[in-house]
Short mmCIF file of C-alpha atoms and ligand atoms in Angstrom, two decimals:
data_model
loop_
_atom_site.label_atom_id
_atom_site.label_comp_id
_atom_site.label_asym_id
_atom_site.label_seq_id
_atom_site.Cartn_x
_atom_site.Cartn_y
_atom_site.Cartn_z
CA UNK A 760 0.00 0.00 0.00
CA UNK A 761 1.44 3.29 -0.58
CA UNK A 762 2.31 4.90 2.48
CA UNK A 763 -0.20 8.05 3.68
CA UNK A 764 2.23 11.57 4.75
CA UNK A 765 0.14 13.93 6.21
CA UNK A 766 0.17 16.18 3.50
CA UNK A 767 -1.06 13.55 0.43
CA UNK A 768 -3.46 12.23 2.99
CA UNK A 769 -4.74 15.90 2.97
CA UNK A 770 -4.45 16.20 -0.80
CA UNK A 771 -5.97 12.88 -1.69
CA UNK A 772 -8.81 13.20 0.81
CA UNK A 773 -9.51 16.55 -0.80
CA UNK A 774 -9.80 14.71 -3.92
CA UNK A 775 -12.17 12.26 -2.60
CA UNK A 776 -14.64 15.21 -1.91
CA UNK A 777 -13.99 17.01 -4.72
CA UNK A 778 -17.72 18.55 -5.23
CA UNK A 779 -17.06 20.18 -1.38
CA UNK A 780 -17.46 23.99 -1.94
CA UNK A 781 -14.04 25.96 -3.03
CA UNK A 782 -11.99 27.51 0.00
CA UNK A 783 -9.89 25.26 2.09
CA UNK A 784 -7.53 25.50 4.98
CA UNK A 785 -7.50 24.30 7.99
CA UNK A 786 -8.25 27.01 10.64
CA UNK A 787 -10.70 28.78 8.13
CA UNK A 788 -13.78 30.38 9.97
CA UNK A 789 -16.52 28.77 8.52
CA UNK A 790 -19.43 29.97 6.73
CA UNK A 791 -21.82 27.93 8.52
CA UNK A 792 -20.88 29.71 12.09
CA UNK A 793 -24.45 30.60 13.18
CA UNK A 794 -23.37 34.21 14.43
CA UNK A 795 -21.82 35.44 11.27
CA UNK A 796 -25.46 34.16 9.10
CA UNK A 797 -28.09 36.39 8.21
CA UNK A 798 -31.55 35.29 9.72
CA UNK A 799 -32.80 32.96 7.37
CA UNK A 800 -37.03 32.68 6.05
CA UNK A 801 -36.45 29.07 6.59
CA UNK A 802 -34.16 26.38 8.67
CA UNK A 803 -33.63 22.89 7.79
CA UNK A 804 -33.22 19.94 9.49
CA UNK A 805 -31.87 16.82 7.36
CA UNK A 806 -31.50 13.40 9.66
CA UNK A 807 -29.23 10.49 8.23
CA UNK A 808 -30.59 6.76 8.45
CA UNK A 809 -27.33 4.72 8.78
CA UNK A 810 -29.27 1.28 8.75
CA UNK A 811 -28.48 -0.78 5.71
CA UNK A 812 -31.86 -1.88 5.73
CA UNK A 813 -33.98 0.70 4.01
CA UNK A 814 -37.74 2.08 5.74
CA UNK A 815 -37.05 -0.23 8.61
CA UNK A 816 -37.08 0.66 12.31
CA UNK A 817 -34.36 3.25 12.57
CA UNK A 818 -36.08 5.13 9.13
CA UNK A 819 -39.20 5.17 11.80
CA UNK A 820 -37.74 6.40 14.50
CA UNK A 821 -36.24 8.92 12.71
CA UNK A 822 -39.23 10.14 10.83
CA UNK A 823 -40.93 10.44 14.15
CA UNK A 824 -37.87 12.59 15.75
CA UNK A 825 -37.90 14.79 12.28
CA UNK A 826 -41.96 15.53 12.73
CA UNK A 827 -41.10 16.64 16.17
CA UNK A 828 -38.47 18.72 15.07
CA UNK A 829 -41.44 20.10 12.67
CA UNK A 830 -43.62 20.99 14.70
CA UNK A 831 -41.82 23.16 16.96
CA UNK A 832 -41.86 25.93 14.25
CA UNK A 833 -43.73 26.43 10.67
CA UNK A 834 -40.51 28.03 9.10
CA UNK A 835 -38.61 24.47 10.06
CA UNK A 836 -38.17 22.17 7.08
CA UNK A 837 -37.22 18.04 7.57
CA UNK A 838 -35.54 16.14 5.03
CA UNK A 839 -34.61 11.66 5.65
CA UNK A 840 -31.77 10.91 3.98
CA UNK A 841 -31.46 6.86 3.86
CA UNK A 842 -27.68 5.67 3.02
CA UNK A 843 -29.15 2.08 2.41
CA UNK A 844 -28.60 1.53 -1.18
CA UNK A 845 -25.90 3.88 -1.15
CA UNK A 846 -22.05 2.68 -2.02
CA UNK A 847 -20.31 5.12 0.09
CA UNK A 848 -16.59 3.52 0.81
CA UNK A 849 -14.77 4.84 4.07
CA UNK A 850 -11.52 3.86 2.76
CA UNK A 851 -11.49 6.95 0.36
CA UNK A 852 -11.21 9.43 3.64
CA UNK A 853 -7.84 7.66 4.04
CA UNK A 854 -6.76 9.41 0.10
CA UNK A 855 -6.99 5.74 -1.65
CA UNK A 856 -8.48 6.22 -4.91
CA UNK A 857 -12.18 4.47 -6.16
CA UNK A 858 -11.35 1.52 -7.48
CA UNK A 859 -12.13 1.36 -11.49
CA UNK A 860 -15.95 0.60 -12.28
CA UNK A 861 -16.52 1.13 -8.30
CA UNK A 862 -19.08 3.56 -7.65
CA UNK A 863 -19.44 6.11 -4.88
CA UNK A 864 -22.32 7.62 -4.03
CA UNK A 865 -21.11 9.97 -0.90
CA UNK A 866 -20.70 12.99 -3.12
CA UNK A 867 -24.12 13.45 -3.89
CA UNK A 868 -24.31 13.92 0.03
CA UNK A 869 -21.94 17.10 0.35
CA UNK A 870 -24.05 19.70 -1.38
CA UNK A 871 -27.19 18.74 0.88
CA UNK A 872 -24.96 18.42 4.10
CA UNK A 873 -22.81 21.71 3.01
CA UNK A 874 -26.18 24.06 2.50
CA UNK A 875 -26.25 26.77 4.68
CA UNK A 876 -29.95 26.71 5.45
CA UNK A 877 -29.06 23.11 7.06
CA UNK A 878 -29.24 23.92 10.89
CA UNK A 879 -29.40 20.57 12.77
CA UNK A 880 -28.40 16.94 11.24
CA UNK A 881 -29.78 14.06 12.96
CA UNK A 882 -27.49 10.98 12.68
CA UNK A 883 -29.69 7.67 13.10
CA UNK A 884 -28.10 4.22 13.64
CA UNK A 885 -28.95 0.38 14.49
CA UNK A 886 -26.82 -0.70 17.06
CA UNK A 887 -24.55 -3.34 15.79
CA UNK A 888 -22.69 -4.95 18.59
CA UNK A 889 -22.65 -1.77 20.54
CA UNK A 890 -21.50 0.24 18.11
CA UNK A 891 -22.82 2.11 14.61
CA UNK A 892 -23.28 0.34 11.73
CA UNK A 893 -20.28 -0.15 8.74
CA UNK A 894 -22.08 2.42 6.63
CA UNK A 895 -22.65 4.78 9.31
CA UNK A 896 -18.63 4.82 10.32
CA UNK A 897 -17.83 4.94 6.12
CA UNK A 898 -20.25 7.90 6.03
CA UNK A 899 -18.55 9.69 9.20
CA UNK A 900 -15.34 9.11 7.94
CA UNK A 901 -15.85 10.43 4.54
CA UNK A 902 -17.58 13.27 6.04
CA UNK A 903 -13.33 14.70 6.59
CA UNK A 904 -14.00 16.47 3.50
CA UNK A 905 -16.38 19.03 5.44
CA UNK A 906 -13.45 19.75 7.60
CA UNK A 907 -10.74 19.57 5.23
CA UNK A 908 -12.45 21.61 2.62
CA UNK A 909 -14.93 24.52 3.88
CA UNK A 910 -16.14 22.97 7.47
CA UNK A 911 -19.28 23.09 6.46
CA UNK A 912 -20.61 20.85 9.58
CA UNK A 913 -18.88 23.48 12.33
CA UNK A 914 -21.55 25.38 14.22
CA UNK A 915 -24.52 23.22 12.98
CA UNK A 916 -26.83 21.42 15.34
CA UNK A 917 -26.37 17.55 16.00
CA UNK A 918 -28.60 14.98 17.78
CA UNK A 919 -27.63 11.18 18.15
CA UNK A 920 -30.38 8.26 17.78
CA UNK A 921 -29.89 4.60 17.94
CA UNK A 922 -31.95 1.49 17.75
CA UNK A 923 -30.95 -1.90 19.39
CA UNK A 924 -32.83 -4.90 19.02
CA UNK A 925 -32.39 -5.15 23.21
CA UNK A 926 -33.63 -2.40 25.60
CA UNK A 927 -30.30 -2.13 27.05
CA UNK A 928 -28.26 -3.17 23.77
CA UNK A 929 -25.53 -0.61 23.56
CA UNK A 930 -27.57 2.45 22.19
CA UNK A 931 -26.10 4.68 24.70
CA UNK A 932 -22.74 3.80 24.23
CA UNK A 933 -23.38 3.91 20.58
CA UNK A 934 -24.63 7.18 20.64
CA UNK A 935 -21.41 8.62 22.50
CA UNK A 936 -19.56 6.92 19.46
CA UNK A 937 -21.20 8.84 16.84
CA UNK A 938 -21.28 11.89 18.88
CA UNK A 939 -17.72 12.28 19.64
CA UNK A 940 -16.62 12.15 15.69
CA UNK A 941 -19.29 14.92 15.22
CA UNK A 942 -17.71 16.88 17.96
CA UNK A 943 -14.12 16.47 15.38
CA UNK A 944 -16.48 18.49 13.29
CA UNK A 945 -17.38 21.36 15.43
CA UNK A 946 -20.85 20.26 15.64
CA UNK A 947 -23.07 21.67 18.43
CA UNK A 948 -24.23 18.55 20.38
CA UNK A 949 -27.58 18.08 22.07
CA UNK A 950 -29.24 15.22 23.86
CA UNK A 951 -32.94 14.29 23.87
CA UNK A 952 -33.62 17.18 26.46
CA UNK A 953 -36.80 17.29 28.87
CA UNK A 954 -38.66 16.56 30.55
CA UNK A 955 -35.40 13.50 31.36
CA UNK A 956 -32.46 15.32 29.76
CA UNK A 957 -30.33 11.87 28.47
CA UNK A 958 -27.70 11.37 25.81
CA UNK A 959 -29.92 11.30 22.98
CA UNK A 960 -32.90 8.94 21.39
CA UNK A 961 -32.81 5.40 22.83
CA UNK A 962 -34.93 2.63 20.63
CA UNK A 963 -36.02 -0.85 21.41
CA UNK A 964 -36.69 -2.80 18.86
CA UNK A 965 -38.76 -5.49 20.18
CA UNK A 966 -39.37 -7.68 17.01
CA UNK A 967 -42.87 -7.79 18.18
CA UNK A 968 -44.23 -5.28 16.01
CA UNK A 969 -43.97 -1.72 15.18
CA UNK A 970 -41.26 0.43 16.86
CA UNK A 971 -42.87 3.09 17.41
CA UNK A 972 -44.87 1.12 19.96
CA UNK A 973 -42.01 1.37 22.16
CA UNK A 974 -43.18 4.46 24.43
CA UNK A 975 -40.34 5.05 26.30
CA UNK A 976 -38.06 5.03 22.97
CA UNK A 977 -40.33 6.99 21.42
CA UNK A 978 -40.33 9.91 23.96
CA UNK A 979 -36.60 10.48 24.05
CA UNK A 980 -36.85 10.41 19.67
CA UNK A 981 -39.71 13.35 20.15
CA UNK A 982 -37.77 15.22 22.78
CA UNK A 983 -34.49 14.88 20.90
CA UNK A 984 -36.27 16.10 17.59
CA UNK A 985 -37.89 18.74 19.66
CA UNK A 986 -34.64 19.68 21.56
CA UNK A 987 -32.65 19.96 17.80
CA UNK A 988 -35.42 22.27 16.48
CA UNK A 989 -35.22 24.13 19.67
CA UNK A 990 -31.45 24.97 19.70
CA UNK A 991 -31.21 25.59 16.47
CA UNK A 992 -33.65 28.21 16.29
CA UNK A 993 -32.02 30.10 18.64
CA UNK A 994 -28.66 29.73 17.13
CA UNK A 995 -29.50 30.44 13.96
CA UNK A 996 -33.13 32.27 13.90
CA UNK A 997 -35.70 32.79 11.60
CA UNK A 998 -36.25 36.03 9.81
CA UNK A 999 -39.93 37.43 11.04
C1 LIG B 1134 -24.79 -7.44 12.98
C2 LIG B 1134 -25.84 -7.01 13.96
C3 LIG B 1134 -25.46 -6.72 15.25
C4 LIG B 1134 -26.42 -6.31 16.18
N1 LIG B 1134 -26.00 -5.99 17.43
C5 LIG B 1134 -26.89 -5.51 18.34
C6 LIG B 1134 -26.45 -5.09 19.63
O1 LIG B 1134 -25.28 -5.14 19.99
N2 LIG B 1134 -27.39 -4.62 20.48
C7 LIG B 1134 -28.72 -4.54 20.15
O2 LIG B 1134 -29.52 -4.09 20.96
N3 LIG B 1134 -29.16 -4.91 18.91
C8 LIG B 1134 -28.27 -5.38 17.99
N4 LIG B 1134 -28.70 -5.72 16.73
C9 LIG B 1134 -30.13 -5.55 16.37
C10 LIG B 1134 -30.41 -4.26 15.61
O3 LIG B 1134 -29.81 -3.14 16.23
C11 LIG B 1134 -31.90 -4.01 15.52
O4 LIG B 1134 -32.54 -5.11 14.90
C12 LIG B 1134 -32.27 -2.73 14.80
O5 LIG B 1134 -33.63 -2.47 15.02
C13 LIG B 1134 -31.98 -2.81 13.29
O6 LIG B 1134 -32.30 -1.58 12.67
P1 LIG B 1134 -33.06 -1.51 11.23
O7 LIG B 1134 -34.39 -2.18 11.44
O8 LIG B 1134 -33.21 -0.07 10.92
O9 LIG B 1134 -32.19 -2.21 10.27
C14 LIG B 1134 -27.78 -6.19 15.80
C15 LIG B 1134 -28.15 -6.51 14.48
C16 LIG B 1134 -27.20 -6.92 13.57
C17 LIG B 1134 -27.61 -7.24 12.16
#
């Protein structure tokens, strides 16, 4: 393999994100910084399924943790993103180039994650083995281009929710996984808030049914969506 200096790994992992916006340097203020923005007409909050497994139980969850975010204000607007289908390959955040004929679908991501009007990002993951999923880590990792190119994820809002197939399976643990690579970004991190202030949303998946027939899962996904909406608003404001 050829060996990785830190200034190809820079260069190459540039390359990898080569649709990130122009203007790069470490140490740059970004544009995203929520005091230097102009109140906006509307705020967006996009939330990231990481399960391979597309419209299953973390897609639920997180649908019901963007409608909360919704309803806290009319001028807040919710976008899903689902990876599952998506060939995103971590190994290009490490500079090695797509294979021939391989495809890569993470740069299709950078222009909806980069937007300005994006406020708050929800990740969403299945706990596998007390931890995120493959895809989730590969989409983490690739997201080095925000901070190597224009840190477009510094200052934004971030809220963590897992899903484990066990009440107790590791979703808190995987939640302070995903949370501390968003703090590399910059990201503002909140938990699930009141009325029980906790890490973030914490799903059972009982196999019995439905998911979002687990109440106490579903509470901390509202109050996390609700929480997201809430902080963001008064970081970044709404024009009147
Ligand atoms: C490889 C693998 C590992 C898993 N490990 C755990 C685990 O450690 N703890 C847990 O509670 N559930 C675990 N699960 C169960 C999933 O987290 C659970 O079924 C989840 O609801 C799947 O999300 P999805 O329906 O969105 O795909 C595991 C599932 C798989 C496939």
């Amino acid at each position: 393999m050829k060996s990785i200096t830190r200034r190809n790994f820079v260069k190459s992992s540039m390359v990898a994100g080569a649709t990130a916006a122009a203007g790069t340097a470490f140490g740059m203020t970004s544009d995203a910084e929520p005091s230097k923005k102009p109140k906006a007409e509307r705020i967006k909050i996009i939330g990231i399924c990481c399960s391979p497994r597309k419209g299953k139980t973390t897609a639920a969850s997180l649908q019901v943790c963007l409608d909360a975010a919704k309803e806290v204000h009319p001028a807040i607007e919710v976008e899903l993103i689902e990876l599952a289908g998506m060939k995103i390959d971590g190994s290009l955040a490490a500079g090695l180039p797509l294979e021939p004929g391989e495809r890569d679908d993470f740069p299709k991501l950078v222009p909806k994650l980069s937007d300005p009007a994006v406020a708050g990002i929800i990740v969403a993951t299945p706990v596998y083995f007390s931890s995120m999923t493959s895809l989730c880590k590969a989409f983490l990792d690739r997201c080095i281009t925000f901070w190597q190119n224009n840190l477009a994820l510094s200052g934004k809002v971030a809220g963590v929710l897992a899903v484990g197939g066990s009440r107790n399976g590791g979703q808190e643990i995987t939640i302070q996984s995903v949370q501390a690579t968003l703090l590399c970004q910059e990201m503002i991190i909140v938990g699930n808030g009141r009325p029980a202030p906790r890490i973030g949303a914490t799903v059972w998946n009982s196999g019995k049914g439905d998911v979002t027939e687990d109440e106490f899962g579903m509470a901390t996904t509202r109050n996390l969506g609700r929480r997201i909406a809430e902080v963001a608003l008064r970081l970044y404001g709404v024009a009147k």
